[in-house]
XYZ file of C-alpha atoms in Angstrom:
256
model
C 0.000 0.000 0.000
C 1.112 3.336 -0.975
C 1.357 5.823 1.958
C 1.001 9.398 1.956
C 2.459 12.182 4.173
C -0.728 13.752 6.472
C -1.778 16.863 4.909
C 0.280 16.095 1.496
C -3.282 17.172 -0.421
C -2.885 19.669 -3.418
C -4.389 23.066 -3.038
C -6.971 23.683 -6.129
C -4.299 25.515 -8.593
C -1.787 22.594 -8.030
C -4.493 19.894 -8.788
C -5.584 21.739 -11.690
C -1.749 21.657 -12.930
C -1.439 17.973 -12.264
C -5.072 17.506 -13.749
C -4.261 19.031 -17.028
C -0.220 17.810 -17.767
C -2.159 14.210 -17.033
C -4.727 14.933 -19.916
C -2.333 16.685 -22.165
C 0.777 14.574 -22.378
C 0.232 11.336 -23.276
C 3.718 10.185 -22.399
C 2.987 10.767 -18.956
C -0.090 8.661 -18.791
C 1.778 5.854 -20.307
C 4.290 6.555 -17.304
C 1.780 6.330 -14.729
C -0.248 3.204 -16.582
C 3.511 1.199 -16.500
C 5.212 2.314 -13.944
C 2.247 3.113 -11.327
C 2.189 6.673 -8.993
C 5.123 6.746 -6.826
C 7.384 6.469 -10.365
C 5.606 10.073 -11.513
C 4.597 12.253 -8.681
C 6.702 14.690 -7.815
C 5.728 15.091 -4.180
C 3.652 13.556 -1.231
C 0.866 15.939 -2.532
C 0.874 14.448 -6.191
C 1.160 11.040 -5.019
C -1.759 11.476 -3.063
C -4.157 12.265 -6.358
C -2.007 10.185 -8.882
C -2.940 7.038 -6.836
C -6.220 7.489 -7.027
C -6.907 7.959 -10.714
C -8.751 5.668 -12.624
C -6.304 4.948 -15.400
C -9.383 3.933 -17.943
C -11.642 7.364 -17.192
C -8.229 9.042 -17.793
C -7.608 7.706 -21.058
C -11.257 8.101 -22.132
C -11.036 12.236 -20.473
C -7.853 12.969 -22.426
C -9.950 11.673 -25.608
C -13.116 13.759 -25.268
C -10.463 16.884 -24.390
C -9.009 16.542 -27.769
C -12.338 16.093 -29.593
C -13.174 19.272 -27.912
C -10.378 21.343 -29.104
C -10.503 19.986 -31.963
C -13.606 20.847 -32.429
C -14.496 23.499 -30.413
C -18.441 24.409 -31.026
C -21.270 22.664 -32.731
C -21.007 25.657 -35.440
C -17.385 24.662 -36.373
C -13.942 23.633 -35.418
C -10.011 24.365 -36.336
C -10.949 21.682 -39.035
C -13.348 23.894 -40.734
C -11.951 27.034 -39.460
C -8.353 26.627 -41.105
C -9.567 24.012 -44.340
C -6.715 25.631 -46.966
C -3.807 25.770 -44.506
C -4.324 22.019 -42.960
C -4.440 21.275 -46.494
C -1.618 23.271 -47.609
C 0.535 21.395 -44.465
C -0.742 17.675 -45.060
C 0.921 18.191 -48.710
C 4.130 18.486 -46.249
C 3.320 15.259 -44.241
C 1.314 16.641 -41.418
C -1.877 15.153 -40.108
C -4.132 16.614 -38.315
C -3.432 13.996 -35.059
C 0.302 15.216 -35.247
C -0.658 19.509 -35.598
C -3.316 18.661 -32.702
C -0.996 16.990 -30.428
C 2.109 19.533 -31.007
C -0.497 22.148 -30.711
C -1.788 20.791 -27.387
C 1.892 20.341 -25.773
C 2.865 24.098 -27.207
C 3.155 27.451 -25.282
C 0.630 28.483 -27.294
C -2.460 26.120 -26.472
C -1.440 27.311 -22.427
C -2.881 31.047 -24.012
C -6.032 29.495 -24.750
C -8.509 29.951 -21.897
C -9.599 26.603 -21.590
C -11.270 26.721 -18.013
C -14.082 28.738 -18.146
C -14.521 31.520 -16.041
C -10.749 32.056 -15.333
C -8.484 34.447 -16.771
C -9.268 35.888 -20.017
C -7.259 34.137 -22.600
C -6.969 33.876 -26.367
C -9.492 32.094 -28.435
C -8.560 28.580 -29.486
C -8.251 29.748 -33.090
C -5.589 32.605 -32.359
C -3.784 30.223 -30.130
C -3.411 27.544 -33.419
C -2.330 30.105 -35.517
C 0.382 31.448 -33.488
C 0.968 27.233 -33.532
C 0.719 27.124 -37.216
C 2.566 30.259 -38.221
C 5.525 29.249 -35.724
C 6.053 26.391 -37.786
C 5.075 27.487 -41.176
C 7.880 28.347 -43.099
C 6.734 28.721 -46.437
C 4.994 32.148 -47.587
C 1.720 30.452 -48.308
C 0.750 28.380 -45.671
C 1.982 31.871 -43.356
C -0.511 33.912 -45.912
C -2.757 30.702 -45.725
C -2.890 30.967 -41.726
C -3.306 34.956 -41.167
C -6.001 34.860 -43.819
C -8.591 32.108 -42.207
C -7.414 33.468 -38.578
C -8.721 37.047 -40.112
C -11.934 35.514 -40.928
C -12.332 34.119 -37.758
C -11.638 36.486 -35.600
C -13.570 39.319 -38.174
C -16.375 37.043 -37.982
C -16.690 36.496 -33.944
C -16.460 40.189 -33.859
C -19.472 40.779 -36.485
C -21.999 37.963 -34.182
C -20.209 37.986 -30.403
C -20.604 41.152 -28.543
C -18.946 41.427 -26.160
C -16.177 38.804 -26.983
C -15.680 36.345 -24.383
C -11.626 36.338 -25.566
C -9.161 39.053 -26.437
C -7.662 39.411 -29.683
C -3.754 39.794 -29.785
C -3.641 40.080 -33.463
C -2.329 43.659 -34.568
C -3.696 46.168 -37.002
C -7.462 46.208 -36.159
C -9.338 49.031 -35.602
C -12.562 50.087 -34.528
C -14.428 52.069 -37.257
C -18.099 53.874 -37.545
C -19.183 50.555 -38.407
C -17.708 47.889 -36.185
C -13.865 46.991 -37.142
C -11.620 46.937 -39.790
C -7.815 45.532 -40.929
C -5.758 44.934 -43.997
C -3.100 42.550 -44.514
C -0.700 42.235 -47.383
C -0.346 38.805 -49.066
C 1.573 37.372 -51.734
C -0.783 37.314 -54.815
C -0.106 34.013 -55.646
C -1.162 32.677 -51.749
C -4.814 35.183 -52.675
C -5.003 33.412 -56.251
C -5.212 29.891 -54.131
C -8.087 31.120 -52.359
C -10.148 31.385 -55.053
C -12.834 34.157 -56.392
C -14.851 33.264 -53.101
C -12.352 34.268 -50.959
C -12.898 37.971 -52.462
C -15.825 39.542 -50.726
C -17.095 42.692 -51.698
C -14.218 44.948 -51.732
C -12.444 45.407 -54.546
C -12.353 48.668 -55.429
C -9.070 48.320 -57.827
C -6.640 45.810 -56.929
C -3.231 46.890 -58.254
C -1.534 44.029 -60.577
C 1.677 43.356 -58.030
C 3.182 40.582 -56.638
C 1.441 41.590 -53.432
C -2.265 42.366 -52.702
C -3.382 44.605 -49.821
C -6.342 42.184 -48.463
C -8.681 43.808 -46.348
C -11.429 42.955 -43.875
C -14.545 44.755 -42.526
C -17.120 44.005 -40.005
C -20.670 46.079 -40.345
C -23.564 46.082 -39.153
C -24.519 44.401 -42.487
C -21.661 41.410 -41.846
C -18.332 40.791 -42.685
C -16.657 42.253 -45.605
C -13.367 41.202 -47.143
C -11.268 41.525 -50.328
C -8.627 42.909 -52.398
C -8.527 46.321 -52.260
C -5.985 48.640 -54.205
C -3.083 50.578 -52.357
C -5.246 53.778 -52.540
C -7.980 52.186 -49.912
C -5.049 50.648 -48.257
C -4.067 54.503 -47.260
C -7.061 54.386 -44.763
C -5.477 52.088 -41.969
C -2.144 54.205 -42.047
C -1.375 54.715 -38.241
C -0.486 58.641 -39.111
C -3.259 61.178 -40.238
C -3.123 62.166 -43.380
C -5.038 63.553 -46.075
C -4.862 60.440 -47.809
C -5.750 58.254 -44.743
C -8.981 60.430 -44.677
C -9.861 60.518 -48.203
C -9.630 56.713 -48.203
C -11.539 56.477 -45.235
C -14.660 58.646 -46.713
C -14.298 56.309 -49.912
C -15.069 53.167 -47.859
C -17.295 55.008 -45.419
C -19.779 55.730 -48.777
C -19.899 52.348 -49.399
C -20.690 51.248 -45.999
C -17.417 49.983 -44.667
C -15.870 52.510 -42.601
């Protein structure tokens, strides 16, 4: 029988810890399956809860968590969130069981805000990307990334008011109408995207090997396209009278 020091029990943030390295790291399960509690705790305290765990429930917890990352609402998930970019890495021998496992033993997954009603944290599909674009070396899959993050994030800010994450992406602004940001691509990465990816702003997109790719939320929906340098003038962080005549050419047409 295993004993345990008197008063060895983990406060709540401890047990949380221990909790979630248990559903996260697989290795560590196997560990505790083979070589039983006293070979993995780390103290009295951890011994006390790691010899209690029902090895089977454990297994069949750590499943459900990464069905639920995976797929994070009943609306959609990272598979249907990020479609071009998983497909774009697959063609470079990733699977989606290898991105969701690095994903869920990365820095970046700990950003998420997984428990509700704790600290605010980063919503599941910023914390992939930063996964994704950490590892994504090539200019399209990067593109790839930003763009369907964009269109996340542009679209939770259209329906969810307030948000119940922040947003650390950079460059978007609040406007008349809700938000707006533009992002500069490689043409070929837009031209992979297809005419749907367009939107309703187009408003002369120069010829280039880059595109300035905007996005707009409004009261009507979300709003995204190419857009030519001109309109691009209207997120410039300095005044100008540029920046303002762009910025009365999208507010006519309902975007600014």
């Amino acid at each position: 029988m295993t004993a345990v020091e008197p008063g060895a029990s983990l406060d709540g943030e401890r047990l949380t810890d221990l909790l979630m390295r248990l559903l996260l790291d697989a290795d560590l399960r196997a560990r505790l399956a083979d070589e039983g509690a006293e070979a993995v705790a780390a103290d009295p305290g951890e011994l006390e809860c790691l010899a209690s765990v029902d090895l089977a429930e454990l297994d069949t917890t750590a499943r459900r968590l990464r069905s639920q990352v995976w797929r994070p609402g009943s609306g959609g998930s990272l598979a249907t969130t990020f479609p071009r970019s998983l497909r774009l890495l697959q063609d470079t021998g990733a699977t989606e069981s290898d991105l969701l496992t690095g994903f869920l033993g990365s820095p970046h997954f700990a950003r998420f805000r997984l428990i509700p009603y704790t600290a605010p944290g980063l919503s599941v599909e910023e914390a992939f990307a930063s996964y994704l674009l950490e590892g994504a070396g090539a200019r399209a899959p990067r593109d790839t990334v930003t763009h369907e993050l964009m269109i996340a994030l542009f679209t939770a800010l259209t329906c969810e008011q307030p948000l119940s994450f922040v947003i650390e992406a950079e460059g978007i602004i609040p406007t008349e109408r809700g938000h707006a940001a533009v992002r500069t691509y490689a043409a070929s990465s837009v031209a992979l995207w297809g005419a749907a990816a367009g939107g309703r702003p187009s408003m002369g997109g120069d010829a280039a090997d880059e595109a300035h790719y905007a996005y707009f939320t409004t009261p009507a929906g979300l709003a995204h396209g190419v857009v030519s340098g001109r309109v691009a003038e209207a997120f410039a962080a300095e005044p100008s009278d540029r920046r303002e005549t762009a910025r009365r050419a999208l507010a006519r047409r309902g975007l600014w």
